Coordinates of C-alpha atoms and ligand atoms in Angstrom, one line a residue:
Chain A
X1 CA -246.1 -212.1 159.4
X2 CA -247.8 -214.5 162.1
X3 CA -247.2 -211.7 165.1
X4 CA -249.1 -209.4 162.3
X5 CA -252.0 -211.9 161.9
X6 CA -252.2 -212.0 165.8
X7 CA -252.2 -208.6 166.0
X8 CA -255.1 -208.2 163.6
X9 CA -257.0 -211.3 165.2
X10 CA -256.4 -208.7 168.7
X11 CA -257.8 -206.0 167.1
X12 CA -260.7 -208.2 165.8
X13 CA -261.5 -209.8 169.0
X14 CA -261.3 -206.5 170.4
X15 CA -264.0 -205.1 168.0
X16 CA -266.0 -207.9 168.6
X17 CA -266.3 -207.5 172.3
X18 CA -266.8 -203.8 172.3
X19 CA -269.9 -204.2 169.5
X20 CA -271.7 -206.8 171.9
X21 CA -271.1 -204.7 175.0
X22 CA -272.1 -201.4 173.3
X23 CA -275.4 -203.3 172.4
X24 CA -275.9 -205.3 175.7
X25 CA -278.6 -204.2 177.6
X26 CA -276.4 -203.9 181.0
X27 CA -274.9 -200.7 179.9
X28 CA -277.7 -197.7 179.3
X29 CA -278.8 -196.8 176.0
X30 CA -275.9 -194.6 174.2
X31 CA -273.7 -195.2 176.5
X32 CA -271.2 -197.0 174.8
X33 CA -272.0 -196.8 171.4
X34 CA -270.5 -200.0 169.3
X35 CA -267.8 -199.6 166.5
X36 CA -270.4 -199.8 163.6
X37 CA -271.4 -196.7 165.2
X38 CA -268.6 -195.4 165.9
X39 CA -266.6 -195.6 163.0
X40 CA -269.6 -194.3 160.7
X41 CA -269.1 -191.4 162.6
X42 CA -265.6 -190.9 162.2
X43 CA -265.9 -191.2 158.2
X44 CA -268.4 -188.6 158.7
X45 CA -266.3 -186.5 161.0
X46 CA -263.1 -186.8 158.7
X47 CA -264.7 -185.1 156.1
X48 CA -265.8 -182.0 158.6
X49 CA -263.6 -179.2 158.0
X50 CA -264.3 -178.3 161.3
X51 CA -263.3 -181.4 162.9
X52 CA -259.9 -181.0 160.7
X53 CA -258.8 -178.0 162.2
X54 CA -259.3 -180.0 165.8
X55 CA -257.2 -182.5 165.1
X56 CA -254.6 -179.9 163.0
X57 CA -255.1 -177.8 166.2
X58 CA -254.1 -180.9 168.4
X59 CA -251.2 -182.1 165.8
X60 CA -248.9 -179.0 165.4
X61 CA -249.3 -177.9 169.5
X62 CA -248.2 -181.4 169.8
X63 CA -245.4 -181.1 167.8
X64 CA -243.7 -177.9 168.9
X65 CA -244.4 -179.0 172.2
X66 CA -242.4 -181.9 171.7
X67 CA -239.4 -179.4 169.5
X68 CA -239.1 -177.2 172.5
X69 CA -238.7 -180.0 175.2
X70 CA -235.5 -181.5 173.0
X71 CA -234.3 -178.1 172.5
X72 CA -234.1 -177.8 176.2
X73 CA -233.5 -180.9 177.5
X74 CA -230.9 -182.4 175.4
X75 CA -228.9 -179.4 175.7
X76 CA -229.2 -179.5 179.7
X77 CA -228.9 -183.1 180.0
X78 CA -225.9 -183.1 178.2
X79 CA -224.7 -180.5 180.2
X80 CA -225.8 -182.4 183.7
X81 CA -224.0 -185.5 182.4
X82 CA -220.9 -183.9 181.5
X83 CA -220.4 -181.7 184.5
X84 CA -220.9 -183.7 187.8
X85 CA -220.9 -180.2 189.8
X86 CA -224.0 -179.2 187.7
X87 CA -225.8 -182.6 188.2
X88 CA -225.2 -182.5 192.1
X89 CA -225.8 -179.0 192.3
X90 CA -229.7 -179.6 190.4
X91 CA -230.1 -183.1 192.0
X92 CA -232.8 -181.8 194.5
X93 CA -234.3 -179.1 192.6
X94 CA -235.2 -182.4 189.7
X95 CA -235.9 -184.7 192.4
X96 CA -239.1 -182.5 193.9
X97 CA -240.2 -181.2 190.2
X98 CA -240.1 -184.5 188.1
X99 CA -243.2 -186.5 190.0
X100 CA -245.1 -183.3 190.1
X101 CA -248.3 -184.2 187.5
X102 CA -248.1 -181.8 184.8
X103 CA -252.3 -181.9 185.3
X104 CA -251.9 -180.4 188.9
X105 CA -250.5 -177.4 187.1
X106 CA -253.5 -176.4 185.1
X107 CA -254.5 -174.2 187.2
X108 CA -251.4 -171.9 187.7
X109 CA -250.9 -172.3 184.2
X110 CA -254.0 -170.4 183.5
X111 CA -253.2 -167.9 185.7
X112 CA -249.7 -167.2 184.3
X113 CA -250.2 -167.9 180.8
X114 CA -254.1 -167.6 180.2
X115 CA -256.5 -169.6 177.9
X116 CA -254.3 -169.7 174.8
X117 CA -252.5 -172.2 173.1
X118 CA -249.3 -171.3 175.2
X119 CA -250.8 -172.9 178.6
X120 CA -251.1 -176.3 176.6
X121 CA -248.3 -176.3 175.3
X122 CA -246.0 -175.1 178.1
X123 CA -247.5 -178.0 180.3
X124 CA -247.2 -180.5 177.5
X125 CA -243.5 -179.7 177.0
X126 CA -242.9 -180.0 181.1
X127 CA -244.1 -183.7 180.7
X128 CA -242.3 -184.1 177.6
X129 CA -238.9 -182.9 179.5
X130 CA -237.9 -185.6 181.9
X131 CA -237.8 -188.6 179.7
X132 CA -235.5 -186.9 177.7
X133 CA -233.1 -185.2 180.2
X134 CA -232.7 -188.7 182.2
X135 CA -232.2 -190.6 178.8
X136 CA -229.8 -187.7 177.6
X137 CA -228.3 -188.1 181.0
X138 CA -228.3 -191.9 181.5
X139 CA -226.7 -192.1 177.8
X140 CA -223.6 -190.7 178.6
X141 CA -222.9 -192.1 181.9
X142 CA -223.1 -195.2 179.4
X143 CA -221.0 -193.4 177.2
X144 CA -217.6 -196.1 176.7
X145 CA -214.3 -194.0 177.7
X146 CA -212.5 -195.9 175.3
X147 CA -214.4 -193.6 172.9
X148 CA -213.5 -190.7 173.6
X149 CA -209.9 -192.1 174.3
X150 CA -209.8 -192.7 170.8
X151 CA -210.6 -189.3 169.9
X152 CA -208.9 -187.2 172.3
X153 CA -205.7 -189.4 170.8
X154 CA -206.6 -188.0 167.8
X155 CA -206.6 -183.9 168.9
X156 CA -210.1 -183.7 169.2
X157 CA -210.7 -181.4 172.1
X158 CA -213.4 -181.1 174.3
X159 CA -216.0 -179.3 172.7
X160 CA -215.4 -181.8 170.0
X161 CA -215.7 -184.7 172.4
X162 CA -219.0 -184.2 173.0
X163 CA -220.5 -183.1 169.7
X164 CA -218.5 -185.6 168.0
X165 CA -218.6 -188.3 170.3
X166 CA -221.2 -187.7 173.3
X167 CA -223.6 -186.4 171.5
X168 CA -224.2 -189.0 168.1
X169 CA -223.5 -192.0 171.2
X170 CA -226.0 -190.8 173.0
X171 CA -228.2 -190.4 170.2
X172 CA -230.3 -193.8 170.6
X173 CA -231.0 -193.5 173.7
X174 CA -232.2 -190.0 173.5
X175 CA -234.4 -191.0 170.5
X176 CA -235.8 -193.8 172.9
X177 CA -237.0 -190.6 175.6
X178 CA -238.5 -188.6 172.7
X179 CA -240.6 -191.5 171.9
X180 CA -241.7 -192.2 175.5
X181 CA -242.5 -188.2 175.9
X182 CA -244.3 -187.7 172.4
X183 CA -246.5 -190.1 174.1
X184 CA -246.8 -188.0 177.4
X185 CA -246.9 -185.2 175.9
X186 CA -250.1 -186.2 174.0
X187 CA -251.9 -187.4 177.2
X188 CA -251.3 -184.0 178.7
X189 CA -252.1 -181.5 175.7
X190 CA -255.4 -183.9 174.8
X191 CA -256.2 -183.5 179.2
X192 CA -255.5 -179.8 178.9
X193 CA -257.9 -179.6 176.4
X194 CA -260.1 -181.5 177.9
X195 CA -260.3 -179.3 181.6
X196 CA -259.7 -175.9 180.4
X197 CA -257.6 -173.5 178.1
X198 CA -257.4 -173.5 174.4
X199 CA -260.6 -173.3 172.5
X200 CA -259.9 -175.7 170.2
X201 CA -258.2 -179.4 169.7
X202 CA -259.2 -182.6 170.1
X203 CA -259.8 -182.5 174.1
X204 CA -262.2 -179.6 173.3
X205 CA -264.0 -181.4 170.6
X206 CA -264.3 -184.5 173.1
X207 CA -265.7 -181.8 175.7
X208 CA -268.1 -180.1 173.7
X209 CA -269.7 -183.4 172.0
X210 CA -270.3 -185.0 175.6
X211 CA -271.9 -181.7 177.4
X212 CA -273.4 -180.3 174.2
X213 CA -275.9 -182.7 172.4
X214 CA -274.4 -185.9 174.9
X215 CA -273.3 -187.3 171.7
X216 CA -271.1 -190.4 173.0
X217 CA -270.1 -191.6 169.2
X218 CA -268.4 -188.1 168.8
X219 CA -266.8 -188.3 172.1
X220 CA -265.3 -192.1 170.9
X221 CA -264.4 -190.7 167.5
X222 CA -262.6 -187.9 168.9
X223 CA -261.0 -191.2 171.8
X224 CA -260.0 -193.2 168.9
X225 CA -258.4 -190.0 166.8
X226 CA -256.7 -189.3 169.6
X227 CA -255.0 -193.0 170.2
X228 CA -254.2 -193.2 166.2
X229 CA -252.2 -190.2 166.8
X230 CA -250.3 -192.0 169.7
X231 CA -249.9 -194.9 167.7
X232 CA -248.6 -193.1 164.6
X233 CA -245.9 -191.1 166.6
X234 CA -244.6 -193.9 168.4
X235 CA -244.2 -196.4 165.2
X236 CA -242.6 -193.0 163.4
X237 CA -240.7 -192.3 165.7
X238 CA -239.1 -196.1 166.1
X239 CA -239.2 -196.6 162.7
X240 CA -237.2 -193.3 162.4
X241 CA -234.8 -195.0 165.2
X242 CA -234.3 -198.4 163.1
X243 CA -233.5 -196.1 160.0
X244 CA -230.9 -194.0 161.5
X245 CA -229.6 -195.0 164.4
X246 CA -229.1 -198.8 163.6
X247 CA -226.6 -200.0 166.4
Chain B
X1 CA -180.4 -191.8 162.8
X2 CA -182.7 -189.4 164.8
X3 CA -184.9 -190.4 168.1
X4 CA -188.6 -190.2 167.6
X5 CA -189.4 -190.5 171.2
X6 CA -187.5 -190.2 174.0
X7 CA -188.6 -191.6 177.6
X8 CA -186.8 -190.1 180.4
X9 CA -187.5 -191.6 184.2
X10 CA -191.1 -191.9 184.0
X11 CA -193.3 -193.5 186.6
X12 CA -196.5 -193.3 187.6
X13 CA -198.8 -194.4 190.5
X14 CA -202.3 -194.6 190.9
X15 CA -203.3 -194.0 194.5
X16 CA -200.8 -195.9 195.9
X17 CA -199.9 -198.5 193.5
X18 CA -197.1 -197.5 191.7
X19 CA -197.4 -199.2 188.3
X20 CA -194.2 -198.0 186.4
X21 CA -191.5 -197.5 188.5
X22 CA -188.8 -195.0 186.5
X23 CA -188.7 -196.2 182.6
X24 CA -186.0 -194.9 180.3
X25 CA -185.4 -195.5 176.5
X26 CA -185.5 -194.7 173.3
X27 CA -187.3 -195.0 170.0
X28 CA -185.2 -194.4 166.6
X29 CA -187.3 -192.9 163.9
X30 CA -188.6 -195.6 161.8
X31 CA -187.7 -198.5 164.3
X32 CA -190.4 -201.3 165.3
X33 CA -190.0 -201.4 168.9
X34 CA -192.0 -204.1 170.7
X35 CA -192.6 -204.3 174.8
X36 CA -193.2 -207.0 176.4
X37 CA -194.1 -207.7 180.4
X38 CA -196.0 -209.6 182.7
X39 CA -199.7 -209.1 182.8
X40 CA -200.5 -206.4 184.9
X41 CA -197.2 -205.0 185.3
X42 CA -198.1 -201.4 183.4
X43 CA -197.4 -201.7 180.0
X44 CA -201.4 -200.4 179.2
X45 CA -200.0 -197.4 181.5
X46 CA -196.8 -196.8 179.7
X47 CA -199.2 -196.0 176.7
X48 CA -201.4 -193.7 177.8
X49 CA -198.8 -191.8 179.5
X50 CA -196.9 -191.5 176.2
X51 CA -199.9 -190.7 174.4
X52 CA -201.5 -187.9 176.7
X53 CA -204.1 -189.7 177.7
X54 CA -202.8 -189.9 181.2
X55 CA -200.2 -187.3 183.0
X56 CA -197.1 -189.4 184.6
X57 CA -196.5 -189.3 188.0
X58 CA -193.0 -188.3 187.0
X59 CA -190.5 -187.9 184.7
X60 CA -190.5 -187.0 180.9
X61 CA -192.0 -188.2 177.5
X62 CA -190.7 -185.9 174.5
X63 CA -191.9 -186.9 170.9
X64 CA -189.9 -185.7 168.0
X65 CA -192.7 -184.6 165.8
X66 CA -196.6 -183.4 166.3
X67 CA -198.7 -186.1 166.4
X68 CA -199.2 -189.8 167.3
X69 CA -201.7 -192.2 166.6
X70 CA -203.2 -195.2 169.1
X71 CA -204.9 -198.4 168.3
X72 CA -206.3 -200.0 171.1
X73 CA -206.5 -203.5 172.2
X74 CA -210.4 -203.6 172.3
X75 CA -210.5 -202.4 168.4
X76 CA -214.4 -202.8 168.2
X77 CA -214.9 -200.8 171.4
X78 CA -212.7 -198.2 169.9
X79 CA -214.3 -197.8 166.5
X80 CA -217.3 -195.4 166.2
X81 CA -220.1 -197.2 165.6
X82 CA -222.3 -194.7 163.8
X83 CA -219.7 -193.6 161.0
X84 CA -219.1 -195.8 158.4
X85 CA -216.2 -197.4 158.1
X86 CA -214.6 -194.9 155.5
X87 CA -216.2 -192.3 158.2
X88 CA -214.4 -194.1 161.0
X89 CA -210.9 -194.1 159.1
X90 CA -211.6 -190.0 158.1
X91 CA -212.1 -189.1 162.1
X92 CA -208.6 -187.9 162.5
X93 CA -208.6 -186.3 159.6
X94 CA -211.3 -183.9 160.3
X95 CA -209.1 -180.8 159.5
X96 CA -208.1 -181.6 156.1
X97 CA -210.3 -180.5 153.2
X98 CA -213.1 -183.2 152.1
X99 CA -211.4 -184.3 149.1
X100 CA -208.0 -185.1 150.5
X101 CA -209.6 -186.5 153.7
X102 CA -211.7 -189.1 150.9
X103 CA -208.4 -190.0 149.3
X104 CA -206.1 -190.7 152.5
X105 CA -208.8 -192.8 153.4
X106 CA -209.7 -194.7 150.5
X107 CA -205.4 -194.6 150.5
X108 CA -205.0 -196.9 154.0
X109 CA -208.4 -198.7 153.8
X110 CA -206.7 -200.2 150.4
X111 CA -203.2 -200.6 152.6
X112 CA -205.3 -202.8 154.8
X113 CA -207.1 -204.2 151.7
X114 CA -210.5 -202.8 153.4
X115 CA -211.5 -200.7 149.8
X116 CA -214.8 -202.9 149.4
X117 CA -215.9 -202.5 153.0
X118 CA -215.6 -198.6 152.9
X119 CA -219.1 -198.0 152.8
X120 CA -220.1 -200.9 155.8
X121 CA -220.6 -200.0 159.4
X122 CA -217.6 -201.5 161.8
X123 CA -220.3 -203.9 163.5
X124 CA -220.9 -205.2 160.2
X125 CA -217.2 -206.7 160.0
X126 CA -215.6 -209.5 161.2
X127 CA -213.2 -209.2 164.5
X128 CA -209.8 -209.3 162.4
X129 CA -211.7 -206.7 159.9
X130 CA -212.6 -204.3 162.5
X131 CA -208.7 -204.5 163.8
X132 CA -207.6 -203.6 160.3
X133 CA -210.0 -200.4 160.2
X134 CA -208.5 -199.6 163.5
X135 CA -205.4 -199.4 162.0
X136 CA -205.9 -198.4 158.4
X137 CA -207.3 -195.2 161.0
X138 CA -204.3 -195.2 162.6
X139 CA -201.9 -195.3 159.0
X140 CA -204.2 -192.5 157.7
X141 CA -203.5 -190.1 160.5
X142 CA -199.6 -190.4 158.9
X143 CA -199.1 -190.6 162.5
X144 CA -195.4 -189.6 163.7
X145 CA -195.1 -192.5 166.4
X146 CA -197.5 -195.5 166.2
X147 CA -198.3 -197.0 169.4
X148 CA -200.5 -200.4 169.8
X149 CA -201.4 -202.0 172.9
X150 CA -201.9 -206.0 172.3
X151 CA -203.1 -205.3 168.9
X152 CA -203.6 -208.9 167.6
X153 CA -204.6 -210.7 171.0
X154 CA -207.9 -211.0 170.3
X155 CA -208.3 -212.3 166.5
X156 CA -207.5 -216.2 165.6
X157 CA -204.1 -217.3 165.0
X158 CA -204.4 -216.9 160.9
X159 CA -205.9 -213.3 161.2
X160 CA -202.9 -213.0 163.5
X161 CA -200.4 -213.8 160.8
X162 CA -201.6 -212.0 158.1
X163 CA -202.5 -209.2 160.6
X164 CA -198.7 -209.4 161.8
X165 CA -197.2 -209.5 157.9
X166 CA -200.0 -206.4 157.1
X167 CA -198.0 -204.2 159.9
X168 CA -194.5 -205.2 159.0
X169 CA -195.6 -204.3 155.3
X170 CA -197.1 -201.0 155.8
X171 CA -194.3 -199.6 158.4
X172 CA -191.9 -200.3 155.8
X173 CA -193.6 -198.9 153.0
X174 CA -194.6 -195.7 154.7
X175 CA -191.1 -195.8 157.0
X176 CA -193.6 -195.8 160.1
X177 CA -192.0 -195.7 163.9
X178 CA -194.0 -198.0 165.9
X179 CA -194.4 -199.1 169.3
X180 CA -196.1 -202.1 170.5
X181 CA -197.1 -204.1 173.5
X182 CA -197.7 -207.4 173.5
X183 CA -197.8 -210.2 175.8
X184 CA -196.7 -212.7 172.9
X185 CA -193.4 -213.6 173.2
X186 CA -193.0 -215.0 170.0
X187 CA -195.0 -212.1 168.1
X188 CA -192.5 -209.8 169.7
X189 CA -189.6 -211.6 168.2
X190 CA -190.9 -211.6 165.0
X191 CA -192.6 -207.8 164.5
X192 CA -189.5 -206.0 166.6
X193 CA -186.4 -204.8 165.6
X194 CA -186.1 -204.1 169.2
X195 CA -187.4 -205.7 172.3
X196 CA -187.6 -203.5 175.9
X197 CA -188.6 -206.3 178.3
X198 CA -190.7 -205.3 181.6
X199 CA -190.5 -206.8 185.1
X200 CA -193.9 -207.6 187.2
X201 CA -195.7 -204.4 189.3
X202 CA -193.5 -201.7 189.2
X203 CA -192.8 -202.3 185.7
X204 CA -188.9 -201.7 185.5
X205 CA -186.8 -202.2 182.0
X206 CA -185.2 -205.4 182.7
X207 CA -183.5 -205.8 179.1
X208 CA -183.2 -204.0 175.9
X209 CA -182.5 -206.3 173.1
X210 CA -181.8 -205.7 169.5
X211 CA -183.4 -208.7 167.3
X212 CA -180.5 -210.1 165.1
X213 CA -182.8 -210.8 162.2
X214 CA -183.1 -209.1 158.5
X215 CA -185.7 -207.2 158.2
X216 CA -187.7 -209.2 156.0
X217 CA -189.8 -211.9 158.1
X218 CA -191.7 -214.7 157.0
X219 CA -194.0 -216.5 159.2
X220 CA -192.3 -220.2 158.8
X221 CA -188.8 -219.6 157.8
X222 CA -188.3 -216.7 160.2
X223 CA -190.3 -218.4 162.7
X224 CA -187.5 -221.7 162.9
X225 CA -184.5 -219.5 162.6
X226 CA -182.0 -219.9 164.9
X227 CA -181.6 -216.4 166.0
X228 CA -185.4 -216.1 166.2
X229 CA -185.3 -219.1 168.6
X230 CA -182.4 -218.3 170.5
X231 CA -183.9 -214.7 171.2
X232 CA -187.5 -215.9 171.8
X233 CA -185.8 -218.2 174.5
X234 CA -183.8 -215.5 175.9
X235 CA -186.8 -213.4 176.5
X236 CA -189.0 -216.3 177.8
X237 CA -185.8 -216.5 180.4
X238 CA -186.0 -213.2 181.5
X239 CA -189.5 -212.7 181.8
X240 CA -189.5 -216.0 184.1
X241 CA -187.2 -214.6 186.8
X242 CA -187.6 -216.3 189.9
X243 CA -189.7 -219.0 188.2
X244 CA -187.1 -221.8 187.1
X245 CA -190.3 -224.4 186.6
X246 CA -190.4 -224.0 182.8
X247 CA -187.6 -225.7 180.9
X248 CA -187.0 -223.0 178.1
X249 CA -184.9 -224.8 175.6
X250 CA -187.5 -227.8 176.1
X251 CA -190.6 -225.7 175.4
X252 CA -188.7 -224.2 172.6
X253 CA -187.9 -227.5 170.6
X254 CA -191.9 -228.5 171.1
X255 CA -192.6 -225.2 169.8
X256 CA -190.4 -225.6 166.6
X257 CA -192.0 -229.3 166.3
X258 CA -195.3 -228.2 166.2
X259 CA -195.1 -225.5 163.8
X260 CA -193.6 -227.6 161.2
X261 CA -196.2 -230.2 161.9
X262 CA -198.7 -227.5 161.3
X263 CA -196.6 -226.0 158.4
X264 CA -196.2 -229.6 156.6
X265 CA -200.1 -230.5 157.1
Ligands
ATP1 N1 -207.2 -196.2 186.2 C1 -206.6 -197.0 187.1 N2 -206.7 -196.8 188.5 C2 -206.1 -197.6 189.4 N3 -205.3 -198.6 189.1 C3 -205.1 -198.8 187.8 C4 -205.7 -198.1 186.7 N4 -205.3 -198.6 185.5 C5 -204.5 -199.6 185.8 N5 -204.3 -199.8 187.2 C6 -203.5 -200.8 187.8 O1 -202.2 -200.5 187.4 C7 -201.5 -201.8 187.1 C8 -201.0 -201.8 185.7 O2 -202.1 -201.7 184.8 P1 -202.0 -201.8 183.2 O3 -203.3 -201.9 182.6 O4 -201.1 -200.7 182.8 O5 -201.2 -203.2 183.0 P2 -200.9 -204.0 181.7 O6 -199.5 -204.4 181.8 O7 -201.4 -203.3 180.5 O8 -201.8 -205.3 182.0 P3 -202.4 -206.3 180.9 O9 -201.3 -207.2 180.6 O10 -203.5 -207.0 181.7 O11 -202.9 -205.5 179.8 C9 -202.5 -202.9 187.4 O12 -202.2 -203.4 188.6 C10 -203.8 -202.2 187.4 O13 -204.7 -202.8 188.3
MG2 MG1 -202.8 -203.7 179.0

C-alpha cells in the first residue's frame, strides 16, 4: 500500500510540474499544453468514433504482431537451444540481424510490402522476435538435466522431453521476452505509423493533429493513449505471469 | 527365487577416469539391496548405467521385467515444479487412461500419507514432503526394480526414520525389489537385506553380505541388536581399509550409548 501511495504522489508531482511548465512563459504558446488541457481533450477524444478506430487500429496490429513473433520464435529458439549444430550454424547470421533498428527498415519495407497494415506489422514482429528467441534460448541452457533425467527414467522420449519438460520449464522465462517485446513492438508499430505506411493508428492520428491544425493537445492525447497501452500490456502480461507460472 | 537384475562386468570411464572398474551381482526379485562406498567412488554412476541414463563402458545390465523407476538424491530438483503434486506423481503414468492414472496416484500419494497435499505444488512442501512425492512417483510407476541414490541424506534425522520405516513398509506391502545407495552405514544395515560394499575410485565389490536380521525392523530395538551391531561394525571395517585410525568396536559402543540416551530422554 505505501509503494502505491508513492506511486500516486509520483504521478502527482509529475502532473504538477508538467501544468507549471506547460503554462510558463519560457516554452512558446501551445507548445506544451498542460494536463488540464490535455486530459479535457482526451475525454473528448474517447468519445470520437473516429479516434476509436485509431487506437482499435493500433491495438489488434499490435497484437497479431506480437502472435506471429511467438509463433516463430519460440518454435526456433527451442529448436536453436536444443540442437547446438543449428545454433552455431545461425550464430552469425543472428549476430548481424539482431542490432539492426527495425526503424532503418521502413523504407524497404515499403517497397516490398507497400503502405498497408502488413509493413507495420512485419517490422513490429522483427523487433518483437529477438527478446523472445534469446529468452526461449537462454531458458533451456538453464534448463536442470536432472529434469529431464527424471523423465527420460520414466520412458518419456525425446519429443516428449521437450514438450513435456523443455517447453513448460522454459515457460517463465519466455513469458518474461514477450513482455519485454509487447513493449518493442509498440514503439515500432506507433513509429511506423508515425513516418509512413498505414493510413490509420495511433502514430497517424499523432501525425495528422501536429501537421494539420498544429493541435499539440491532440498530439499529447494521442502520447499518453499510447503509454497507457504500454502500461496495460506490461502489468497484463506480468500479472498473467504471477497467475500461471508461479515458480 | 528369480533375479530381477543381473550386473555382469560392468565398468565405465569417463575420459580417462575410470569410475567403476568391473561390477558383478545380483538382485533377487523382491530383495532390499543396499550399496554402500566411499564418496566419490561411482556409486551415482552405477545408477545411471543401470537405469539407461548413461551407456557403460563395458559389460552388461539385464533387468528381468520392463521398467524401472529412479528417485534421485536432490528430490526437489527432480520434482516438476509446474505440476501439482498429484500432477508430478501421474508423470509416469502418462499412458494410462485419466481415470486409472487419478486412482494410482491418489493410491501412492496415500502410501506416503501425501492424500491432503495432492492438490499443492512441490515448492509448497517441506524437504522430507517433497522426498515422499518423489517416491510415492516412484511406487506409482509399479516400477519393476526401484533404485534410490542417497535418498534420505538430506532430510533431518526424524524425517529420516519415519522416511526409512515408510520404504521398508511399502516394499513389503507391494513386494517391491529395491536398490539403494547410501553413504550411511547404519541406514544400510537397517533398510538392507543385502549389503554390496564398494572400494574407493574404481569402485570394485569388496563384500557381499547378507544382513542376519528378521525382516521386521524397528528403529530402537533393531538398531541395539547384536547382529545389527556386529554387521554395522563389519562394514565400517571394510570400508576403512587401509585406515586402522578408527577404533570400530569403540565407536560402536558410543553409538549404542547415545541412542539409548536419546531413546530414554
Ligand atoms: N559426467 C561426468 N563426467 C566426468 N566425470 C564424472 C562424471 N560424473 C561423475 N564423474 C566422476 O566419476 C567419479 C564417480 O562419481 P559418482 O558421482 O558416480 O560417485 P558417487 O559415489 O556417487 O559419489 P558421492 O558419494 O559423492 O555421491 C567421481 O570421481 C566423479 O568426479
Ligand atoms: Mg552420488
Amino acid at each position: 500500500m505505501r509503494a502505491f501511495t508513492r506511486g500516486l504522489l509520483g504521478i502527482a508531482g509529475f502532473l504538477v510540474l508538467w501544468e507549471l511548465l506547460g503554462r510558463s512563459p519560457l516554452l512558446p504558446a501551445d507548445a506544451l499544453p498542460p494536463p488540464s488541457v490535455v486530459f479535457g481533450e482526451l475525454v473528448t477524444q474517447l468519445t470520437s468514433p473516429e479516434f476509436i478506430s485509431h487506437v482499435v487500429a493500433t491495438v489488434l496490429a499490435l497484437l497479431i504482431a506480437i502472435v506471429i513473433a511467438i509463433a516463430i520464435a519460440v518454435p526456433s529458439g527451442l529448436v536453436l537451444g536444443s540442437i547446438p549444430a543449428v545454433r552455431h550454424a545461425t550464430r552469425a547470421v543472428i549476430e548481424f540481424l539482431r542490432p539492426i533498428p527495425s526503424v532503418a527498415l521502413i523504407p524497404l519495407a515499403l517497397v516490398m510490402l507497400g503502405f498497408g497494415p502488413e509493413t507495420k506489422i512485419t517490422l513490429a514482429v522483427y523487433a518483437a522476435l529477438w527478446p523472445i528467441l534469446f529468452n526461449t534460448i537462454y531458458a533451456l541452457d538453464e534448463l536442470d538435466p536432472l529434469l529431464v533425467d527424471t523423465a527420460r527414467v520414466f520412458g518419456t522420449g525425446r519429443l516428449g522431453v521437450l514438450f513435456l519438460v523443455a517447453l513448460p520449464s522454459a515457460l517463465p522465462f519466455v513469458l518474461t521476452g514477450i513482455r519485454l517485446a509487447a513493449t518493442t513492438a509498440l514503439i515500432v508499430m506507433v513509429s511506423v505509423e508515425l513516418m509512413a505506411g498505414s493510413q490509420i493508428g495511433l502514430g497517424y492520428f499523432i501525425m495528422e493533429a501536429r501537421s494539420g491544425p498544429g493541435r499539440m493537445d491532440q498530439v499529447l492525447v494521442g502520447t499518453v493513449v499510447a503509454g497507457a497501452i504500454g502500461v496495460l500490456l506490461n502489468n497484463g502480461l506480468e500479472r498473467v505471469r504471477r497467475r500461471w507460472v508461479a515458480w | 527365487m528369480s533375479n530381477m537384475l543381473e550386473v555382469a562386468d560392468l565398468g565405465h570411464t569417463y575420459g580417462d577416469h575410470e569410475a567403476i572398474g568391473g561390477l558383478t551381482f545380483t538382485v533377487r526379485a523382491g530383495e532390499l539391496v543396499c550399496v554402500v562406498g566411499p564418496s566419490g567412488c561411482g556409486k551415482s554412476t552405477l545408477l545411471r548405467t543401470i537405469s539407461g541414463l548413461v551407456a557403460p563402458s563395458r559389460g552388461d545390465v539385464s533387468l528381468n521385467g520392463s521398467h524401472l523407476a529412479v528417485v534421485f538424491q536432490d528430490y526437489s530438483r527432480s520434482l516438476f515444479p509446474w505440476l501439482s503434486v498429484q500432477g508430478n506423481v501421474e508423470f509416469p503414468l502418462r499412458s494410462l487412461p485419466r481415470a486409472e492414472r487419478r486412482a494410482r496416484a491418489a493410491e501412492a500419494l496415500e502410501w506416503v500419507g501425501l492424500s491432503g497435499a495432492a492438490r499443492k505444488r512441490p515448492w509448497q512442501l517441506s524437504g522430507g514432503m517433497q522426498q515422499r512425492v518423489a517416491i510415492a512417483r516412484a511406487l506409482a510407476y509399479r516400477p519393476a526394480l526401484l533404485l534410490m541414490d542417497e535418498p534420505f541424506a538430506s532430510v533431518d534425522a526424524q524425517t529420516r526414520f519415519e522416511l526409512e520405516d515408510l520404504l521398508l513398509r511399502v516394499r513389503r506391502e507391494h513386494d517391491t525389489t529395491v536398490l539403494v545407495v547410501t553413504h550411511d552405514i547404519d541406514e544400510s544395515v537397517y533398510l538392507g537385506d543385502r549389503i554390496l560394499v564398494l572400494s574407493g575410485s574404481p569402485a570394485r565389490l569388496v563384500a557381499d553380505l547378507e544382513v542376519p536380521l528378521p525382516a521386521e525392523r524397528d528403529q530402537v530395538t533393531t538398531r541395539t541388536d547384536e547382529g545389527f551391531v556386529a554387521l554395522r561394525s563389519k562394514v565400517a571395517r571394510l570400508l576403512n581399509v587401509g585406515k586402522p585410525a578408527l577404533d570400530v568396536e569403540k565407536w560402536a559402543a558410543a553409538e549404542r550409548e547415545s541412542l539409548s540416551e536419546t531413546v530414554s530422554s
